[in-house]
Amino acid sequence: MNKEEAYRQLLIELPHLLSESDDSMATLANAAALIKQAFPLFSWVGFYLLKKGVLVLGPFQGAPACVSIQLGRGVCGTSFVQNETIVVEDVRTFPGHIACDARSLSEIVIPMKKDGRVVGVLDIDSHALATFDAVDQRSLEKAVTIIVDHLTSVSWAS
Ligand code: SME
Protein backbone atom coordinates (compact mmCIF):
# COMPACT_ATOMS: atom_id res chain seq x y z
CA MET A 1 0.00 0.00 0.00
CA ASN A 2 1.38 3.41 -0.86
CA LYS A 3 1.53 6.31 1.54
CA GLU A 4 -1.47 8.18 0.12
CA GLU A 5 -3.65 5.07 0.44
CA ALA A 6 -2.43 4.40 3.97
CA TYR A 7 -3.38 7.96 4.97
CA ARG A 8 -6.77 7.65 3.24
CA GLN A 9 -7.51 4.59 5.38
CA LEU A 10 -6.13 6.21 8.52
CA LEU A 11 -8.36 9.27 8.09
CA ILE A 12 -11.40 6.98 7.69
CA GLU A 13 -10.54 4.76 10.66
CA LEU A 14 -9.52 7.51 13.07
CA PRO A 15 -12.98 9.07 13.69
CA HIS A 16 -14.52 5.62 14.22
CA LEU A 17 -11.85 4.58 16.69
CA LEU A 18 -11.97 7.87 18.58
CA SER A 19 -15.76 7.89 18.83
CA GLU A 20 -15.44 5.00 21.31
CA SER A 21 -14.38 7.24 24.19
CA ASP A 22 -14.84 10.78 25.45
CA ASP A 23 -11.78 10.47 27.69
CA SER A 24 -8.95 12.67 26.35
CA MET A 25 -6.10 10.39 27.37
CA ALA A 26 -7.83 7.33 25.86
CA THR A 27 -8.34 9.33 22.65
CA LEU A 28 -4.69 10.40 22.46
CA ALA A 29 -3.42 6.91 23.34
CA ASN A 30 -5.45 5.18 20.64
CA ALA A 31 -4.63 7.88 18.08
CA ALA A 32 -0.88 7.36 18.68
CA ALA A 33 -1.31 3.59 18.38
CA LEU A 34 -3.32 3.78 15.15
CA ILE A 35 -0.83 6.12 13.46
CA LYS A 36 2.22 4.12 14.57
CA GLN A 37 0.68 0.85 13.42
CA ALA A 38 -0.20 2.26 9.97
CA PHE A 39 3.36 3.35 9.12
CA PRO A 40 6.25 0.94 9.74
CA LEU A 41 8.78 3.73 9.12
CA PHE A 42 7.48 5.71 12.11
CA SER A 43 9.64 4.77 15.10
CA TRP A 44 7.92 7.01 17.66
CA VAL A 45 4.48 8.61 17.65
CA GLY A 46 3.23 10.64 20.57
CA PHE A 47 1.91 13.80 22.11
CA TYR A 48 3.52 16.52 24.19
CA LEU A 49 0.90 18.47 26.14
CA LEU A 50 1.10 22.01 27.51
CA LYS A 51 1.14 21.88 31.31
CA LYS A 52 2.08 24.90 33.43
CA GLY A 53 4.07 26.49 30.60
CA VAL A 54 6.03 23.35 29.66
CA LEU A 55 5.42 20.57 27.12
CA VAL A 56 5.01 17.34 29.07
CA LEU A 57 5.15 13.83 27.60
CA GLY A 58 1.67 12.46 26.93
CA PRO A 59 0.39 9.21 25.42
CA PHE A 60 2.87 7.71 22.93
CA GLN A 61 4.02 4.57 21.14
CA GLY A 62 7.73 3.82 20.92
CA ALA A 63 10.80 3.97 23.12
CA PRO A 64 10.79 5.90 26.41
CA ALA A 65 11.23 9.61 25.64
CA CYS A 66 12.17 12.98 27.13
CA VAL A 67 9.65 13.85 29.83
CA SER A 68 9.44 17.60 29.34
CA ILE A 69 10.38 20.19 26.71
CA GLN A 70 10.60 23.94 27.25
CA LEU A 71 8.54 26.12 24.91
CA GLY A 72 10.75 27.28 22.04
CA ARG A 73 13.21 24.39 22.50
CA GLY A 74 13.75 21.48 20.11
CA VAL A 75 11.49 20.72 17.18
CA CYS A 76 8.48 20.29 19.46
CA GLY A 77 8.89 23.53 21.39
CA THR A 78 9.62 25.45 18.18
CA SER A 79 6.55 24.08 16.39
CA PHE A 80 4.48 24.94 19.45
CA VAL A 81 5.54 28.60 19.70
CA GLN A 82 5.43 29.13 15.93
CA ASN A 83 2.04 27.38 15.75
CA GLU A 84 3.24 25.66 12.57
CA THR A 85 4.04 22.17 11.38
CA ILE A 86 7.79 21.55 11.14
CA VAL A 87 9.21 18.85 8.84
CA VAL A 88 12.86 17.94 9.48
CA GLU A 89 14.53 15.79 6.82
CA ASP A 90 17.73 15.37 8.86
CA VAL A 91 17.50 16.14 12.57
CA ARG A 92 21.29 16.73 12.70
CA THR A 93 20.71 19.94 10.74
CA PHE A 94 18.01 21.31 13.08
CA PRO A 95 19.58 23.68 15.62
CA GLY A 96 18.63 22.60 19.13
CA HIS A 97 17.06 19.30 18.11
CA ILE A 98 16.46 17.21 21.25
CA ALA A 99 17.64 13.64 20.70
CA CYS A 100 15.50 11.42 22.92
CA ASP A 101 16.52 8.45 20.74
CA ALA A 102 19.93 8.68 19.07
CA ARG A 103 18.63 6.54 16.18
CA SER A 104 16.05 9.15 15.11
CA LEU A 105 17.03 10.82 11.85
CA SER A 106 13.91 12.62 10.66
CA GLU A 107 10.91 14.12 12.37
CA ILE A 108 7.59 15.91 11.91
CA VAL A 109 5.79 17.96 14.57
CA ILE A 110 2.23 19.23 14.20
CA PRO A 111 0.67 21.71 16.65
CA MET A 112 -2.67 20.83 18.25
CA LYS A 113 -5.06 23.79 18.18
CA LYS A 114 -8.18 23.77 20.32
CA ASP A 115 -10.56 26.74 20.54
CA GLY A 116 -7.97 29.10 19.10
CA ARG A 117 -5.01 28.14 21.26
CA VAL A 118 -2.19 25.64 20.97
CA VAL A 119 -2.54 22.96 23.66
CA GLY A 120 0.16 20.51 22.61
CA VAL A 121 1.89 18.87 19.65
CA LEU A 122 1.88 15.57 17.81
CA ASP A 123 5.49 14.43 17.36
CA ILE A 124 6.57 11.64 14.99
CA ASP A 125 10.13 10.34 14.56
CA SER A 126 11.72 8.01 12.03
CA HIS A 127 15.01 6.13 12.01
CA ALA A 128 15.27 6.89 8.26
CA LEU A 129 16.28 10.18 6.70
CA ALA A 130 13.65 12.35 4.98
CA THR A 131 10.69 10.13 5.91
CA PHE A 132 8.24 13.03 5.97
CA ASP A 133 7.10 15.22 3.08
CA ALA A 134 4.16 17.39 2.04
CA VAL A 135 1.85 14.35 1.86
CA ASP A 136 2.62 13.49 5.48
CA GLN A 137 2.21 17.10 6.52
CA ARG A 138 -1.17 17.54 4.84
CA SER A 139 -2.52 14.20 6.04
CA LEU A 140 -1.23 14.44 9.59
CA GLU A 141 -2.60 17.98 9.93
CA LYS A 142 -6.01 16.51 8.99
CA ALA A 143 -5.48 13.71 11.52
CA VAL A 144 -4.65 16.22 14.26
CA THR A 145 -7.81 18.19 13.43
CA ILE A 146 -9.86 15.00 13.85
CA ILE A 147 -8.06 14.12 17.10
CA VAL A 148 -8.52 17.59 18.60
CA ASP A 149 -12.19 17.66 17.57
CA HIS A 150 -12.68 14.48 19.61
CA LEU A 151 -11.11 15.93 22.73
CA THR A 152 -14.01 16.93 24.92
CA SER A 153 -11.64 18.45 27.41
CA VAL A 154 -8.11 19.86 27.32
CA SER A 155 -8.05 20.17 31.09
CA TRP A 156 -4.30 19.52 31.17
CA ALA A 157 -3.78 22.96 29.56
CA SER A 158 -5.77 24.95 32.12
N1 SME B 1 13.09 15.43 18.99
C1 SME B 1 12.13 16.18 19.75
C2 SME B 1 12.05 15.70 21.17
C3 SME B 1 10.99 14.69 21.42
S1 SME B 1 11.42 13.14 20.89
O1 SME B 1 11.67 13.16 19.44
C4 SME B 1 10.24 12.02 21.25
C5 SME B 1 12.47 17.67 19.72
O2 SME B 1 13.53 18.05 19.23
O3 SME B 1 11.65 18.45 20.18
PDB file of C-alpha atoms and ligand atoms in Angstrom:
ATOM      1  CA  MET A   1       0.000   0.000   0.000  1.00  0.00           C
ATOM      2  CA  ASN A   2       1.381   3.410  -0.863  1.00  0.00           C
ATOM      3  CA  LYS A   3       1.529   6.306   1.544  1.00  0.00           C
ATOM      4  CA  GLU A   4      -1.475   8.181   0.122  1.00  0.00           C
ATOM      5  CA  GLU A   5      -3.651   5.067   0.441  1.00  0.00           C
ATOM      6  CA  ALA A   6      -2.426   4.401   3.967  1.00  0.00           C
ATOM      7  CA  TYR A   7      -3.377   7.955   4.966  1.00  0.00           C
ATOM      8  CA  ARG A   8      -6.765   7.654   3.243  1.00  0.00           C
ATOM      9  CA  GLN A   9      -7.510   4.593   5.380  1.00  0.00           C
ATOM     10  CA  LEU A  10      -6.129   6.211   8.519  1.00  0.00           C
ATOM     11  CA  LEU A  11      -8.364   9.270   8.087  1.00  0.00           C
ATOM     12  CA  ILE A  12     -11.399   6.985   7.688  1.00  0.00           C
ATOM     13  CA  GLU A  13     -10.542   4.755  10.665  1.00  0.00           C
ATOM     14  CA  LEU A  14      -9.520   7.507  13.069  1.00  0.00           C
ATOM     15  CA  PRO A  15     -12.980   9.070  13.692  1.00  0.00           C
ATOM     16  CA  HIS A  16     -14.516   5.616  14.218  1.00  0.00           C
ATOM     17  CA  LEU A  17     -11.847   4.580  16.690  1.00  0.00           C
ATOM     18  CA  LEU A  18     -11.967   7.869  18.579  1.00  0.00           C
ATOM     19  CA  SER A  19     -15.761   7.893  18.833  1.00  0.00           C
ATOM     20  CA  GLU A  20     -15.437   5.002  21.311  1.00  0.00           C
ATOM     21  CA  SER A  21     -14.380   7.241  24.188  1.00  0.00           C
ATOM     22  CA  ASP A  22     -14.835  10.779  25.455  1.00  0.00           C
ATOM     23  CA  ASP A  23     -11.780  10.475  27.686  1.00  0.00           C
ATOM     24  CA  SER A  24      -8.954  12.675  26.354  1.00  0.00           C
ATOM     25  CA  MET A  25      -6.104  10.388  27.373  1.00  0.00           C
ATOM     26  CA  ALA A  26      -7.832   7.333  25.863  1.00  0.00           C
ATOM     27  CA  THR A  27      -8.339   9.326  22.653  1.00  0.00           C
ATOM     28  CA  LEU A  28      -4.686  10.396  22.461  1.00  0.00           C
ATOM     29  CA  ALA A  29      -3.418   6.909  23.341  1.00  0.00           C
ATOM     30  CA  ASN A  30      -5.451   5.178  20.642  1.00  0.00           C
ATOM     31  CA  ALA A  31      -4.625   7.884  18.078  1.00  0.00           C
ATOM     32  CA  ALA A  32      -0.883   7.364  18.680  1.00  0.00           C
ATOM     33  CA  ALA A  33      -1.306   3.593  18.376  1.00  0.00           C
ATOM     34  CA  LEU A  34      -3.322   3.784  15.149  1.00  0.00           C
ATOM     35  CA  ILE A  35      -0.833   6.125  13.459  1.00  0.00           C
ATOM     36  CA  LYS A  36       2.222   4.119  14.573  1.00  0.00           C
ATOM     37  CA  GLN A  37       0.676   0.850  13.419  1.00  0.00           C
ATOM     38  CA  ALA A  38      -0.198   2.256   9.969  1.00  0.00           C
ATOM     39  CA  PHE A  39       3.356   3.354   9.116  1.00  0.00           C
ATOM     40  CA  PRO A  40       6.246   0.940   9.736  1.00  0.00           C
ATOM     41  CA  LEU A  41       8.775   3.728   9.120  1.00  0.00           C
ATOM     42  CA  PHE A  42       7.482   5.709  12.112  1.00  0.00           C
ATOM     43  CA  SER A  43       9.638   4.768  15.099  1.00  0.00           C
ATOM     44  CA  TRP A  44       7.923   7.005  17.662  1.00  0.00           C
ATOM     45  CA  VAL A  45       4.476   8.614  17.650  1.00  0.00           C
ATOM     46  CA  GLY A  46       3.225  10.636  20.572  1.00  0.00           C
ATOM     47  CA  PHE A  47       1.906  13.796  22.106  1.00  0.00           C
ATOM     48  CA  TYR A  48       3.520  16.519  24.193  1.00  0.00           C
ATOM     49  CA  LEU A  49       0.903  18.468  26.138  1.00  0.00           C
ATOM     50  CA  LEU A  50       1.099  22.008  27.514  1.00  0.00           C
ATOM     51  CA  LYS A  51       1.145  21.876  31.308  1.00  0.00           C
ATOM     52  CA  LYS A  52       2.083  24.897  33.427  1.00  0.00           C
ATOM     53  CA  GLY A  53       4.071  26.487  30.599  1.00  0.00           C
ATOM     54  CA  VAL A  54       6.031  23.349  29.662  1.00  0.00           C
ATOM     55  CA  LEU A  55       5.416  20.569  27.122  1.00  0.00           C
ATOM     56  CA  VAL A  56       5.014  17.337  29.068  1.00  0.00           C
ATOM     57  CA  LEU A  57       5.147  13.833  27.599  1.00  0.00           C
ATOM     58  CA  GLY A  58       1.668  12.459  26.925  1.00  0.00           C
ATOM     59  CA  PRO A  59       0.388   9.212  25.416  1.00  0.00           C
ATOM     60  CA  PHE A  60       2.867   7.706  22.935  1.00  0.00           C
ATOM     61  CA  GLN A  61       4.021   4.567  21.141  1.00  0.00           C
ATOM     62  CA  GLY A  62       7.728   3.817  20.924  1.00  0.00           C
ATOM     63  CA  ALA A  63      10.796   3.965  23.117  1.00  0.00           C
ATOM     64  CA  PRO A  64      10.789   5.903  26.415  1.00  0.00           C
ATOM     65  CA  ALA A  65      11.233   9.605  25.637  1.00  0.00           C
ATOM     66  CA  CYS A  66      12.168  12.982  27.128  1.00  0.00           C
ATOM     67  CA  VAL A  67       9.645  13.849  29.832  1.00  0.00           C
ATOM     68  CA  SER A  68       9.442  17.603  29.338  1.00  0.00           C
ATOM     69  CA  ILE A  69      10.383  20.187  26.709  1.00  0.00           C
ATOM     70  CA  GLN A  70      10.604  23.936  27.253  1.00  0.00           C
ATOM     71  CA  LEU A  71       8.543  26.120  24.908  1.00  0.00           C
ATOM     72  CA  GLY A  72      10.748  27.283  22.038  1.00  0.00           C
ATOM     73  CA  ARG A  73      13.211  24.387  22.500  1.00  0.00           C
ATOM     74  CA  GLY A  74      13.749  21.475  20.111  1.00  0.00           C
ATOM     75  CA  VAL A  75      11.491  20.724  17.180  1.00  0.00           C
ATOM     76  CA  CYS A  76       8.476  20.290  19.460  1.00  0.00           C
ATOM     77  CA  GLY A  77       8.887  23.530  21.393  1.00  0.00           C
ATOM     78  CA  THR A  78       9.617  25.455  18.183  1.00  0.00           C
ATOM     79  CA  SER A  79       6.551  24.081  16.394  1.00  0.00           C
ATOM     80  CA  PHE A  80       4.476  24.939  19.453  1.00  0.00           C
ATOM     81  CA  VAL A  81       5.536  28.604  19.700  1.00  0.00           C
ATOM     82  CA  GLN A  82       5.431  29.130  15.927  1.00  0.00           C
ATOM     83  CA  ASN A  83       2.041  27.382  15.749  1.00  0.00           C
ATOM     84  CA  GLU A  84       3.244  25.663  12.571  1.00  0.00           C
ATOM     85  CA  THR A  85       4.043  22.174  11.382  1.00  0.00           C
ATOM     86  CA  ILE A  86       7.792  21.548  11.136  1.00  0.00           C
ATOM     87  CA  VAL A  87       9.206  18.849   8.838  1.00  0.00           C
ATOM     88  CA  VAL A  88      12.861  17.943   9.477  1.00  0.00           C
ATOM     89  CA  GLU A  89      14.532  15.788   6.819  1.00  0.00           C
ATOM     90  CA  ASP A  90      17.726  15.369   8.863  1.00  0.00           C
ATOM     91  CA  VAL A  91      17.503  16.136  12.565  1.00  0.00           C
ATOM     92  CA  ARG A  92      21.288  16.728  12.703  1.00  0.00           C
ATOM     93  CA  THR A  93      20.715  19.944  10.745  1.00  0.00           C
ATOM     94  CA  PHE A  94      18.007  21.312  13.083  1.00  0.00           C
ATOM     95  CA  PRO A  95      19.576  23.676  15.620  1.00  0.00           C
ATOM     96  CA  GLY A  96      18.628  22.599  19.135  1.00  0.00           C
ATOM     97  CA  HIS A  97      17.065  19.300  18.115  1.00  0.00           C
ATOM     98  CA  ILE A  98      16.456  17.212  21.251  1.00  0.00           C
ATOM     99  CA  ALA A  99      17.639  13.638  20.696  1.00  0.00           C
ATOM    100  CA  CYS A 100      15.499  11.419  22.924  1.00  0.00           C
ATOM    101  CA  ASP A 101      16.516   8.455  20.744  1.00  0.00           C
ATOM    102  CA  ALA A 102      19.931   8.680  19.065  1.00  0.00           C
ATOM    103  CA  ARG A 103      18.626   6.538  16.183  1.00  0.00           C
ATOM    104  CA  SER A 104      16.048   9.147  15.111  1.00  0.00           C
ATOM    105  CA  LEU A 105      17.028  10.816  11.849  1.00  0.00           C
ATOM    106  CA  SER A 106      13.912  12.625  10.656  1.00  0.00           C
ATOM    107  CA  GLU A 107      10.905  14.120  12.371  1.00  0.00           C
ATOM    108  CA  ILE A 108       7.587  15.915  11.910  1.00  0.00           C
ATOM    109  CA  VAL A 109       5.793  17.958  14.569  1.00  0.00           C
ATOM    110  CA  ILE A 110       2.229  19.227  14.198  1.00  0.00           C
ATOM    111  CA  PRO A 111       0.669  21.709  16.647  1.00  0.00           C
ATOM    112  CA  MET A 112      -2.673  20.835  18.250  1.00  0.00           C
ATOM    113  CA  LYS A 113      -5.057  23.787  18.176  1.00  0.00           C
ATOM    114  CA  LYS A 114      -8.184  23.767  20.320  1.00  0.00           C
ATOM    115  CA  ASP A 115     -10.564  26.736  20.543  1.00  0.00           C
ATOM    116  CA  GLY A 116      -7.968  29.098  19.097  1.00  0.00           C
ATOM    117  CA  ARG A 117      -5.005  28.143  21.260  1.00  0.00           C
ATOM    118  CA  VAL A 118      -2.192  25.639  20.971  1.00  0.00           C
ATOM    119  CA  VAL A 119      -2.539  22.960  23.658  1.00  0.00           C
ATOM    120  CA  GLY A 120       0.164  20.513  22.607  1.00  0.00           C
ATOM    121  CA  VAL A 121       1.885  18.872  19.651  1.00  0.00           C
ATOM    122  CA  LEU A 122       1.875  15.566  17.809  1.00  0.00           C
ATOM    123  CA  ASP A 123       5.492  14.432  17.361  1.00  0.00           C
ATOM    124  CA  ILE A 124       6.570  11.642  14.994  1.00  0.00           C
ATOM    125  CA  ASP A 125      10.128  10.343  14.560  1.00  0.00           C
ATOM    126  CA  SER A 126      11.721   8.015  12.031  1.00  0.00           C
ATOM    127  CA  HIS A 127      15.007   6.133  12.012  1.00  0.00           C
ATOM    128  CA  ALA A 128      15.269   6.888   8.265  1.00  0.00           C
ATOM    129  CA  LEU A 129      16.282  10.183   6.703  1.00  0.00           C
ATOM    130  CA  ALA A 130      13.647  12.348   4.982  1.00  0.00           C
ATOM    131  CA  THR A 131      10.692  10.131   5.912  1.00  0.00           C
ATOM    132  CA  PHE A 132       8.236  13.030   5.973  1.00  0.00           C
ATOM    133  CA  ASP A 133       7.098  15.222   3.076  1.00  0.00           C
ATOM    134  CA  ALA A 134       4.156  17.387   2.039  1.00  0.00           C
ATOM    135  CA  VAL A 135       1.855  14.347   1.857  1.00  0.00           C
ATOM    136  CA  ASP A 136       2.616  13.490   5.483  1.00  0.00           C
ATOM    137  CA  GLN A 137       2.205  17.101   6.525  1.00  0.00           C
ATOM    138  CA  ARG A 138      -1.173  17.536   4.839  1.00  0.00           C
ATOM    139  CA  SER A 139      -2.525  14.201   6.044  1.00  0.00           C
ATOM    140  CA  LEU A 140      -1.226  14.443   9.593  1.00  0.00           C
ATOM    141  CA  GLU A 141      -2.605  17.979   9.925  1.00  0.00           C
ATOM    142  CA  LYS A 142      -6.014  16.509   8.991  1.00  0.00           C
ATOM    143  CA  ALA A 143      -5.483  13.706  11.517  1.00  0.00           C
ATOM    144  CA  VAL A 144      -4.653  16.217  14.262  1.00  0.00           C
ATOM    145  CA  THR A 145      -7.812  18.190  13.435  1.00  0.00           C
ATOM    146  CA  ILE A 146      -9.861  14.998  13.855  1.00  0.00           C
ATOM    147  CA  ILE A 147      -8.059  14.121  17.098  1.00  0.00           C
ATOM    148  CA  VAL A 148      -8.519  17.593  18.601  1.00  0.00           C
ATOM    149  CA  ASP A 149     -12.187  17.656  17.571  1.00  0.00           C
ATOM    150  CA  HIS A 150     -12.677  14.476  19.606  1.00  0.00           C
ATOM    151  CA  LEU A 151     -11.108  15.931  22.728  1.00  0.00           C
ATOM    152  CA  THR A 152     -14.014  16.927  24.918  1.00  0.00           C
ATOM    153  CA  SER A 153     -11.637  18.454  27.414  1.00  0.00           C
ATOM    154  CA  VAL A 154      -8.106  19.857  27.317  1.00  0.00           C
ATOM    155  CA  SER A 155      -8.053  20.168  31.088  1.00  0.00           C
ATOM    156  CA  TRP A 156      -4.300  19.524  31.174  1.00  0.00           C
ATOM    157  CA  ALA A 157      -3.778  22.958  29.556  1.00  0.00           C
ATOM    158  CA  SER A 158      -5.773  24.954  32.117  1.00  0.00           C
TER     159      SER A 158
HETATM  160  N1  SME B   1      13.085  15.432  18.992  1.00  0.00           N
HETATM  161  C1  SME B   1      12.125  16.181  19.754  1.00  0.00           C
HETATM  162  C2  SME B   1      12.047  15.704  21.175  1.00  0.00           C
HETATM  163  C3  SME B   1      10.989  14.689  21.424  1.00  0.00           C
HETATM  164  S1  SME B   1      11.421  13.141  20.893  1.00  0.00           S
HETATM  165  O1  SME B   1      11.669  13.161  19.441  1.00  0.00           O
HETATM  166  C4  SME B   1      10.242  12.017  21.249  1.00  0.00           C
HETATM  167  C5  SME B   1      12.467  17.665  19.718  1.00  0.00           C
HETATM  168  O2  SME B   1      13.532  18.048  19.228  1.00  0.00           O
HETATM  169  O3  SME B   1      11.646  18.449  20.179  1.00  0.00           O
END
